[in-house]
Tab-separated table of N, CA and C in Angstrom:
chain	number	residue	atom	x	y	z
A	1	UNK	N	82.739	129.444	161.044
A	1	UNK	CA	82.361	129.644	162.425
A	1	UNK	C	81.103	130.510	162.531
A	2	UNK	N	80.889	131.587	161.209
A	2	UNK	CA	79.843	132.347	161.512
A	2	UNK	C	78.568	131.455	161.640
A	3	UNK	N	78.639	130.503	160.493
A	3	UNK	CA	77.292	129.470	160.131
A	3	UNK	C	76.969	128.964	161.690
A	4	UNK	N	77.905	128.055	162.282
A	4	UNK	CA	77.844	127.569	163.810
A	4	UNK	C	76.907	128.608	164.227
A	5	UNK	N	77.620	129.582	164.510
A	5	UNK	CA	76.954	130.486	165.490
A	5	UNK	C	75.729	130.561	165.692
A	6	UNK	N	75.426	130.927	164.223
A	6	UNK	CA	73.943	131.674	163.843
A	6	UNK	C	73.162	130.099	164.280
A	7	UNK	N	73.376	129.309	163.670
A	7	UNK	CA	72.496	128.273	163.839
A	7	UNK	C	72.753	127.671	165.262
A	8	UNK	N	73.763	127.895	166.317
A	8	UNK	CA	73.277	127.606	167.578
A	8	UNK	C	72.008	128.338	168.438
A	9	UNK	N	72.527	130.296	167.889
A	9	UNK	CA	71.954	130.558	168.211
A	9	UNK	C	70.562	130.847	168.195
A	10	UNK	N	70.092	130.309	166.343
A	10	UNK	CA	68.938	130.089	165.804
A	10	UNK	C	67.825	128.589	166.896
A	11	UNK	N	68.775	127.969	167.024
A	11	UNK	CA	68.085	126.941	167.597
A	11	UNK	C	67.363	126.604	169.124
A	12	UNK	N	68.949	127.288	169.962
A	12	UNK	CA	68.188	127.696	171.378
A	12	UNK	C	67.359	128.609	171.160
A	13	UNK	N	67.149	129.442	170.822
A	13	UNK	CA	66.130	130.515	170.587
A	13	UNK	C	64.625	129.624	170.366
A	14	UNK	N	64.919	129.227	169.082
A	14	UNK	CA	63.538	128.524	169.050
A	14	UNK	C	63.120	127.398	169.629
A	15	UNK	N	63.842	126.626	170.337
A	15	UNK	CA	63.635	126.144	171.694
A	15	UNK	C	63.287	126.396	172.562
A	16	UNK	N	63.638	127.829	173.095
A	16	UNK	CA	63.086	128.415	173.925
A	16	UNK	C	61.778	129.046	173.850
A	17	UNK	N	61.793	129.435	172.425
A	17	UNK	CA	60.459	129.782	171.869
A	17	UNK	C	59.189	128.999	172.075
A	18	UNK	N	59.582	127.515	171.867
A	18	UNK	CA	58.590	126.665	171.663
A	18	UNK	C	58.342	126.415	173.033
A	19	UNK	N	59.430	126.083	173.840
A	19	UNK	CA	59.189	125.781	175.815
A	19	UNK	C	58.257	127.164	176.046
A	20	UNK	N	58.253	128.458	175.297
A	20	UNK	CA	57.531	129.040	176.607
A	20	UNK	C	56.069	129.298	175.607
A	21	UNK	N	56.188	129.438	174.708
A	21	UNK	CA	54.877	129.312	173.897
A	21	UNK	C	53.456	128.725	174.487
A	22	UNK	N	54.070	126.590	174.179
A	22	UNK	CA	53.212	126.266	174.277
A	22	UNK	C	52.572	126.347	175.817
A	23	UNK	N	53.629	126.304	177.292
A	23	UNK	CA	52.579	126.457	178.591
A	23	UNK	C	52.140	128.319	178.393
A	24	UNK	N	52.246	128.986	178.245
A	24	UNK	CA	51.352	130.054	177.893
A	24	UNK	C	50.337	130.151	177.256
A	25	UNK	N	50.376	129.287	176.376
A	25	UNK	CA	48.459	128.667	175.781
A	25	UNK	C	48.235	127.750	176.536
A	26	UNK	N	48.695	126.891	177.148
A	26	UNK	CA	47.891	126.082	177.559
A	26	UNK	C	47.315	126.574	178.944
A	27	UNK	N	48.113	127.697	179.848
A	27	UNK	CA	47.655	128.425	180.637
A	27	UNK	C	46.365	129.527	180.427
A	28	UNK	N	46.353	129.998	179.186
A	28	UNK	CA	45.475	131.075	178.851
A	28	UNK	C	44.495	130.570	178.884
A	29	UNK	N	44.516	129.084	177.966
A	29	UNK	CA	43.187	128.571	177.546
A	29	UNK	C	42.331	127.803	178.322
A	30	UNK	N	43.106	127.787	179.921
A	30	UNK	CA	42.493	126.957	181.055
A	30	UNK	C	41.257	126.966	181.141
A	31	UNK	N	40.616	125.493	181.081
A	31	UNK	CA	39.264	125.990	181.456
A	31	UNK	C	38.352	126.047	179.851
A	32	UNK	N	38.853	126.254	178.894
A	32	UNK	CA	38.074	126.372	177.730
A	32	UNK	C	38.474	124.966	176.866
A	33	UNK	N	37.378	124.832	175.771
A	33	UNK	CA	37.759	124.084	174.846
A	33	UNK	C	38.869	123.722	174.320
A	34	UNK	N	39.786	123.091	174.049
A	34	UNK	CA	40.830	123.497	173.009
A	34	UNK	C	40.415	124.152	171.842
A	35	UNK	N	39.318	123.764	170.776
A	35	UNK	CA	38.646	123.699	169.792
A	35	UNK	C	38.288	125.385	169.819
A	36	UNK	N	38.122	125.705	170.800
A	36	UNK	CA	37.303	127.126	170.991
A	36	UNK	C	38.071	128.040	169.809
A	37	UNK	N	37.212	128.842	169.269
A	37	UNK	CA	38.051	129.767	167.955
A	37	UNK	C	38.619	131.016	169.216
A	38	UNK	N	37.771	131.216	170.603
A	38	UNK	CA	38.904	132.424	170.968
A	38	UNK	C	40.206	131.745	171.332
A	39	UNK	N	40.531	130.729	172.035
A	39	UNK	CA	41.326	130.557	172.604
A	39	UNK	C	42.355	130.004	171.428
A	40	UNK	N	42.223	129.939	170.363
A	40	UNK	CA	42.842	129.383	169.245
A	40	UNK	C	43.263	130.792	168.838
A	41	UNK	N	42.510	131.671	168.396
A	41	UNK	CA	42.720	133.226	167.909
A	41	UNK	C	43.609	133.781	169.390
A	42	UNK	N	43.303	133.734	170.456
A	42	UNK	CA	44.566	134.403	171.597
A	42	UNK	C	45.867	133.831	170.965
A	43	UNK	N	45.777	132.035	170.996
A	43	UNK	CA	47.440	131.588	171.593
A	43	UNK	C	47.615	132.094	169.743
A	44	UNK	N	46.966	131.300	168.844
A	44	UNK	CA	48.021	132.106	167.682
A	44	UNK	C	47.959	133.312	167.002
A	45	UNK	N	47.655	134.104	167.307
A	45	UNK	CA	47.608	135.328	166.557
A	45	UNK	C	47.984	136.132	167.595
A	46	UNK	N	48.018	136.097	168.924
A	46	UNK	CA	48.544	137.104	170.139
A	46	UNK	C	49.897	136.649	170.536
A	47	UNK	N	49.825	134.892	170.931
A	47	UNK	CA	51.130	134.700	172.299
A	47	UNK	C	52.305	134.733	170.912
A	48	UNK	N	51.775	133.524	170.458
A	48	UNK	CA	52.772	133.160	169.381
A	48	UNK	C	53.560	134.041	168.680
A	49	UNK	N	53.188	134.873	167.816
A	49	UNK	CA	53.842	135.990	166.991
A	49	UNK	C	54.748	136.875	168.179
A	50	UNK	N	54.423	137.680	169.358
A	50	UNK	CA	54.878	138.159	170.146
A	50	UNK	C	56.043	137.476	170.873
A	51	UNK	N	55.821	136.600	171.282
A	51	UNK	CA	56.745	135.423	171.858
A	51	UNK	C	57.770	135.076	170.519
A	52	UNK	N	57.479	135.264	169.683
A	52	UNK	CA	58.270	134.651	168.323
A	52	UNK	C	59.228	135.956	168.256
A	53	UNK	N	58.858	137.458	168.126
A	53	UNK	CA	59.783	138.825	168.001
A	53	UNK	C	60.139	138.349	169.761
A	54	UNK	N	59.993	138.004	170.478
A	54	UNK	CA	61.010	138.491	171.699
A	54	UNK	C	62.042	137.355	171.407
A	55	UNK	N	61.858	136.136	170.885
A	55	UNK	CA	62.634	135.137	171.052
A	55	UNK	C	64.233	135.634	169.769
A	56	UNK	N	63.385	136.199	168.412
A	56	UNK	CA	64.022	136.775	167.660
A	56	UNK	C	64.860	137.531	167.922
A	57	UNK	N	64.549	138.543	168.968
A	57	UNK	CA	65.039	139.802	169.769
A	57	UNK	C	66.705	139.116	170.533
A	58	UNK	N	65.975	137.754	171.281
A	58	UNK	CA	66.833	137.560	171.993
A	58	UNK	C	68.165	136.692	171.095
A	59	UNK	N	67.450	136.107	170.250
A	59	UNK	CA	68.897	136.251	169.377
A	59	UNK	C	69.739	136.657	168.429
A	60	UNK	N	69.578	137.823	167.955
A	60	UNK	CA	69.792	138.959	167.577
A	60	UNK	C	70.832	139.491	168.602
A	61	UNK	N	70.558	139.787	169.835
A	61	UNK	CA	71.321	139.919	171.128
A	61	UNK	C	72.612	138.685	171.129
A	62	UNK	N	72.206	137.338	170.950
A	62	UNK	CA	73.298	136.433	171.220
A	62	UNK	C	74.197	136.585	169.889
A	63	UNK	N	73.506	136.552	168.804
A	63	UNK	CA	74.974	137.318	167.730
A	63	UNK	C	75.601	138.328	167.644
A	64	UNK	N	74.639	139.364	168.147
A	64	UNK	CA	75.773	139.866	168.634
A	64	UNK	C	77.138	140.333	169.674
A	65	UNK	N	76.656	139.276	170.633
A	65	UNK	CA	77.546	139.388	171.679
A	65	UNK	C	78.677	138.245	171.325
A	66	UNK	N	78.065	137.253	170.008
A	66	UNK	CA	79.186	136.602	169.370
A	66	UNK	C	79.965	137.395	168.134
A	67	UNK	N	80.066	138.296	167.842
A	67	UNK	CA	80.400	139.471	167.195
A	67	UNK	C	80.632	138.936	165.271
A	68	UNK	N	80.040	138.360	165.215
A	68	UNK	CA	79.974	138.155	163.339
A	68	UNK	C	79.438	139.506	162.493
A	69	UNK	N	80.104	140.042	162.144
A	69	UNK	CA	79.227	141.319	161.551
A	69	UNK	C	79.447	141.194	160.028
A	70	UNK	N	78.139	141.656	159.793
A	70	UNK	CA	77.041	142.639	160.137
A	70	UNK	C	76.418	141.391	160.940
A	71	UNK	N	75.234	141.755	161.724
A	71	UNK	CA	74.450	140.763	162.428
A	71	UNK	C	72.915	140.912	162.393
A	72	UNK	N	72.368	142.053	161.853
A	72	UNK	CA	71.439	142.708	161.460
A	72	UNK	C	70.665	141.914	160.049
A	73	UNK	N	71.715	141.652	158.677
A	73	UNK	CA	71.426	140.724	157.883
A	73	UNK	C	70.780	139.134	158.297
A	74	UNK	N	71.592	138.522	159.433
A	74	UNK	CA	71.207	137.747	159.301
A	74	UNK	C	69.908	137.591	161.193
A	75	UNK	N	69.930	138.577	161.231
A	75	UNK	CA	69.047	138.308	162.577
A	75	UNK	C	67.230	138.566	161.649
A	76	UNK	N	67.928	139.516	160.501
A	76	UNK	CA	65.864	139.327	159.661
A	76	UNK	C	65.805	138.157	158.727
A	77	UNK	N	67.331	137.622	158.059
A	77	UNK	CA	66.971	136.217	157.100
A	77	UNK	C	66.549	135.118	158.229
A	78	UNK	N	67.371	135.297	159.404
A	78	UNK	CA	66.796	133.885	160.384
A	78	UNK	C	65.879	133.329	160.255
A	79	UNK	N	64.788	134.497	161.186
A	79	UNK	CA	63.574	133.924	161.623
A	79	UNK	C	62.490	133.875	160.274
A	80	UNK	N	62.794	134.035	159.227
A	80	UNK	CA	61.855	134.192	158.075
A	80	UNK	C	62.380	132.819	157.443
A	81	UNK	N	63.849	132.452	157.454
A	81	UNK	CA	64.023	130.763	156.740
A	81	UNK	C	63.556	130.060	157.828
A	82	UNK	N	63.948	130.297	159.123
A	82	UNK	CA	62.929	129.324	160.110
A	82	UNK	C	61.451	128.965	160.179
A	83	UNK	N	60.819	130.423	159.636
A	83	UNK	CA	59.227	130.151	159.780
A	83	UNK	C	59.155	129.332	158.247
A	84	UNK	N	59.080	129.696	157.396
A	84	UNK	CA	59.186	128.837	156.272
A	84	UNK	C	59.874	127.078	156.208
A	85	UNK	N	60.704	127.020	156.641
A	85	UNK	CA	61.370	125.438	157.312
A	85	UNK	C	60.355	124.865	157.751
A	86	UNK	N	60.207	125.319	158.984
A	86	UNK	CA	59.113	125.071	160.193
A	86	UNK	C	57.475	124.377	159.619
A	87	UNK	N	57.373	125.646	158.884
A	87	UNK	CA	55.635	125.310	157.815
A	87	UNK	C	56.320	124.336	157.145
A	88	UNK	N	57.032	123.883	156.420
A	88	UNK	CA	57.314	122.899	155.392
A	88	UNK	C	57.213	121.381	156.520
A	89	UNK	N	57.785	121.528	157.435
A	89	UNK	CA	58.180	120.492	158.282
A	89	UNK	C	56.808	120.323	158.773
A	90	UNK	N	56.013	121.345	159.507
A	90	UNK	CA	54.487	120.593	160.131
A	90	UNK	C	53.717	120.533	159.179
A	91	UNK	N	53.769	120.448	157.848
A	91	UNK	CA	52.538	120.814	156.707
A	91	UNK	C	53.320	119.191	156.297
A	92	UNK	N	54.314	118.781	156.446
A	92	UNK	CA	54.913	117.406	155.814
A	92	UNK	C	54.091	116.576	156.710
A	93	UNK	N	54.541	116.868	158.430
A	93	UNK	CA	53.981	115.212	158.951
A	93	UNK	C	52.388	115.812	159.316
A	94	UNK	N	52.046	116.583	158.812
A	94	UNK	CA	50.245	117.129	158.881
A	94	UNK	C	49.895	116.269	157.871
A	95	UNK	N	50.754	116.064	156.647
A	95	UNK	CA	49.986	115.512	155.406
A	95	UNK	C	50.067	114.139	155.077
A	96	UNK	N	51.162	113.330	156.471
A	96	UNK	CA	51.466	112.301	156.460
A	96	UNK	C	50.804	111.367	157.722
A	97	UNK	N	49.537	112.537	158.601
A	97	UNK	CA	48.424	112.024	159.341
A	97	UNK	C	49.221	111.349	160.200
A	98	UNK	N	50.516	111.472	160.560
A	98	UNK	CA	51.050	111.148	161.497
A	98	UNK	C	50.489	111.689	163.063
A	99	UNK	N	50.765	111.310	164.002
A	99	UNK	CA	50.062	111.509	165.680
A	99	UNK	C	51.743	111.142	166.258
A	100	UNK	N	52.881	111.862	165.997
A	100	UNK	CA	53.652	112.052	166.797
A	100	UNK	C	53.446	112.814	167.998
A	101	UNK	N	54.897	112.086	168.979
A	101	UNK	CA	54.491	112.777	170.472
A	101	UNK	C	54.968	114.280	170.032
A	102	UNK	N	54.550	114.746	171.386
A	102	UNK	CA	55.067	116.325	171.505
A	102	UNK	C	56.567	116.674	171.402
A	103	UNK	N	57.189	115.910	171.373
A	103	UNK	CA	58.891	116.394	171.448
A	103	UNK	C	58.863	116.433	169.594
A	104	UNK	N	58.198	115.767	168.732
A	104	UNK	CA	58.259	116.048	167.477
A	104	UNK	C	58.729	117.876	167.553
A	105	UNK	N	57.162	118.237	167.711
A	105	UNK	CA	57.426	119.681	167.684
A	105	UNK	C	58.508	120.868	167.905
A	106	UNK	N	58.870	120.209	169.203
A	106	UNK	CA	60.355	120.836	169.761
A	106	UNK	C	61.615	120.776	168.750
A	107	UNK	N	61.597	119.324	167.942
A	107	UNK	CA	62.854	118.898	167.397
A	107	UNK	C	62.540	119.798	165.736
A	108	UNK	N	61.025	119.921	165.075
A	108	UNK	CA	61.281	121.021	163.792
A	108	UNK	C	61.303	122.130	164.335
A	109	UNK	N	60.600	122.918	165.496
A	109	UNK	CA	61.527	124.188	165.432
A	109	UNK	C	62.408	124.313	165.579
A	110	UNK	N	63.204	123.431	166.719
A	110	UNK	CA	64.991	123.644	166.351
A	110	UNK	C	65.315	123.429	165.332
A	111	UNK	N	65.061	122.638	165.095
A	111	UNK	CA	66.224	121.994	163.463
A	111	UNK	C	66.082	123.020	162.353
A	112	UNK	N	64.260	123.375	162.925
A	112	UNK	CA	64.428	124.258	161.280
A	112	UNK	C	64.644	125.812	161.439
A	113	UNK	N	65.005	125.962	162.510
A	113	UNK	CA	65.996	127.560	163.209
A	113	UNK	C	66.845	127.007	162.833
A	114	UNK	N	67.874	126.280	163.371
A	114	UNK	CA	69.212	126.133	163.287
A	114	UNK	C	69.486	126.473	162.045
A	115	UNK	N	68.844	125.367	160.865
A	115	UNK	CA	68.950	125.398	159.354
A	115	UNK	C	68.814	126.901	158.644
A	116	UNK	N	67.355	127.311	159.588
A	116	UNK	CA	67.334	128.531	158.701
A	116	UNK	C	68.227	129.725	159.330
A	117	UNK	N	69.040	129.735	160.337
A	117	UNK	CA	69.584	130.925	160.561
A	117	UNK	C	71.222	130.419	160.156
A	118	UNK	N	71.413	129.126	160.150
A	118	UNK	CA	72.491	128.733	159.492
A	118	UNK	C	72.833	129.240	157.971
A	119	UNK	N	71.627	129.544	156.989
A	119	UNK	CA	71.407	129.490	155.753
A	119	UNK	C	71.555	131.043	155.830
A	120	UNK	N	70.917	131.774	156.843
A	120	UNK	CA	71.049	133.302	156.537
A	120	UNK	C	72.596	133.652	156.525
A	121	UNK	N	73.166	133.065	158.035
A	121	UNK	CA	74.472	133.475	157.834
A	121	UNK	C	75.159	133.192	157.019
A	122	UNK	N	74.832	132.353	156.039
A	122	UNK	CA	75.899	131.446	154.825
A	122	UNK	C	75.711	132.432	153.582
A	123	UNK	N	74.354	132.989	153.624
A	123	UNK	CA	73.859	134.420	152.326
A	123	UNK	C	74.661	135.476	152.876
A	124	UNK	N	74.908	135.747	153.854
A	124	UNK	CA	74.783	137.365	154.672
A	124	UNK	C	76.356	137.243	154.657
A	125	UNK	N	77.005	136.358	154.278
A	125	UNK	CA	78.625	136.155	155.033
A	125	UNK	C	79.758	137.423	154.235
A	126	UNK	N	79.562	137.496	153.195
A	126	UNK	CA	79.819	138.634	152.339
A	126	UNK	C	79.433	140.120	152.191
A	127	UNK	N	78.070	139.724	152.910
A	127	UNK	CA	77.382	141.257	153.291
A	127	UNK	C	78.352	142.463	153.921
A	128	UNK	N	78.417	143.643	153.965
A	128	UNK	CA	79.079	144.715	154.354
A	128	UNK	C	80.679	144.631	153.822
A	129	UNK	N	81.202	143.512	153.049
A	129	UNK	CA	82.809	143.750	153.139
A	129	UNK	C	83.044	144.624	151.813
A	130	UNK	N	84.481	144.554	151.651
A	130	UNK	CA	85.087	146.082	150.815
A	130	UNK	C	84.218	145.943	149.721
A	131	UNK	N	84.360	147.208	149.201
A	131	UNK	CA	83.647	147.188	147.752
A	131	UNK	C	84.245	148.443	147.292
A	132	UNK	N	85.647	148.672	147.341
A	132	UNK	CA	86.516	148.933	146.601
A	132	UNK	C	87.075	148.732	145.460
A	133	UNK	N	86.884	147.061	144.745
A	133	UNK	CA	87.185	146.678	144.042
A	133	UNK	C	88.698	146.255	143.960
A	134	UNK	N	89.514	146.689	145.445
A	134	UNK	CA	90.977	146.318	145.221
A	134	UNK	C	91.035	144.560	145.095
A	135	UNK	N	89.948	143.805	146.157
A	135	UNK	CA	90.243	142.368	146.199
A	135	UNK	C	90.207	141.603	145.005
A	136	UNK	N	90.202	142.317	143.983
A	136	UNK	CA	90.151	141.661	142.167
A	136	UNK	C	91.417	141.856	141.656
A	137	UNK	N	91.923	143.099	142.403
A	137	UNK	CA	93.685	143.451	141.711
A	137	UNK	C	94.238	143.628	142.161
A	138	UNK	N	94.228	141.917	143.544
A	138	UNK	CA	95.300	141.619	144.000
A	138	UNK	C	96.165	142.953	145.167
A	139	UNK	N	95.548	144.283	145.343
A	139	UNK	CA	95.765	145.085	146.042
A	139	UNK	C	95.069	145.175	147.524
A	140	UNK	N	95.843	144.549	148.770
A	140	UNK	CA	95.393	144.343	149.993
A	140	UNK	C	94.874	145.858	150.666
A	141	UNK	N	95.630	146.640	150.363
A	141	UNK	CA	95.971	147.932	150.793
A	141	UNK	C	96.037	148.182	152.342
């Protein structure tokens, strides 16, 4: 159930990420080139990254109000297997000169949140429990 979680909540997140991202560049850059290096340097190096820690933020918040603990482990593996997913996934159909529509985009950042915060919680699931050493000798205590 923890895996579910993380990766629901990995996915709306970056859904939401991506819905408010892209009209915030395309608002900033009104009026300019697309091509332009400022308006390319604003949306990715300003909106994006910022918008990416609040979206992070906000689910970080939804695990833990789904209470899997620790939630801390897997709220920093998330968004780091997601960004990595994510590059693998647009560097694939970048290199396959594909001209998919725009919902492409929407469907690898979800999928590859879901996957990657699915994958954190599946590492992290063991994180914080006893380390007593009784669960080897059979002693519940």
């Amino acid at each position: 159930m923890r895996v579910v979680t993380a990766a629901v909540a990995g996915a709306v997140c970056a859904a939401a990420w991506w819905m408010s991202f892209v009209p915030i560049g395309r608002a900033l850059c009104d009026g300019l080139s697309p091509d332009a290096l400022g308006c390319a340097g604003l949306v990715y190096l300003w909106v994006a990254p910022i918008s990416a820690v609040v979206w992070a933020v906000v689910a970080w918040a939804l695990l833990r109000l789904a209470r899997p603990r620790p939630v801390w482990p897997t709220a920093v593996l998330g968004p780091v297997g997601s960004f990595v997913l994510a590059l693998a996934g647009a560097l694939t159909i970048v290199g396959m000169r594909a001209r998919p529509p725009e919902i492409v985009g929407v469907l690898v950042v979800t999928i590859s949140a879901g996957v990657g915060y699915a994958l954190a919680a599946a590492v992290t699931a063991g994180y914080g429990g006893r380390r007593d050493g009784a669960e080897h000798r059979g002693q519940d205590g």
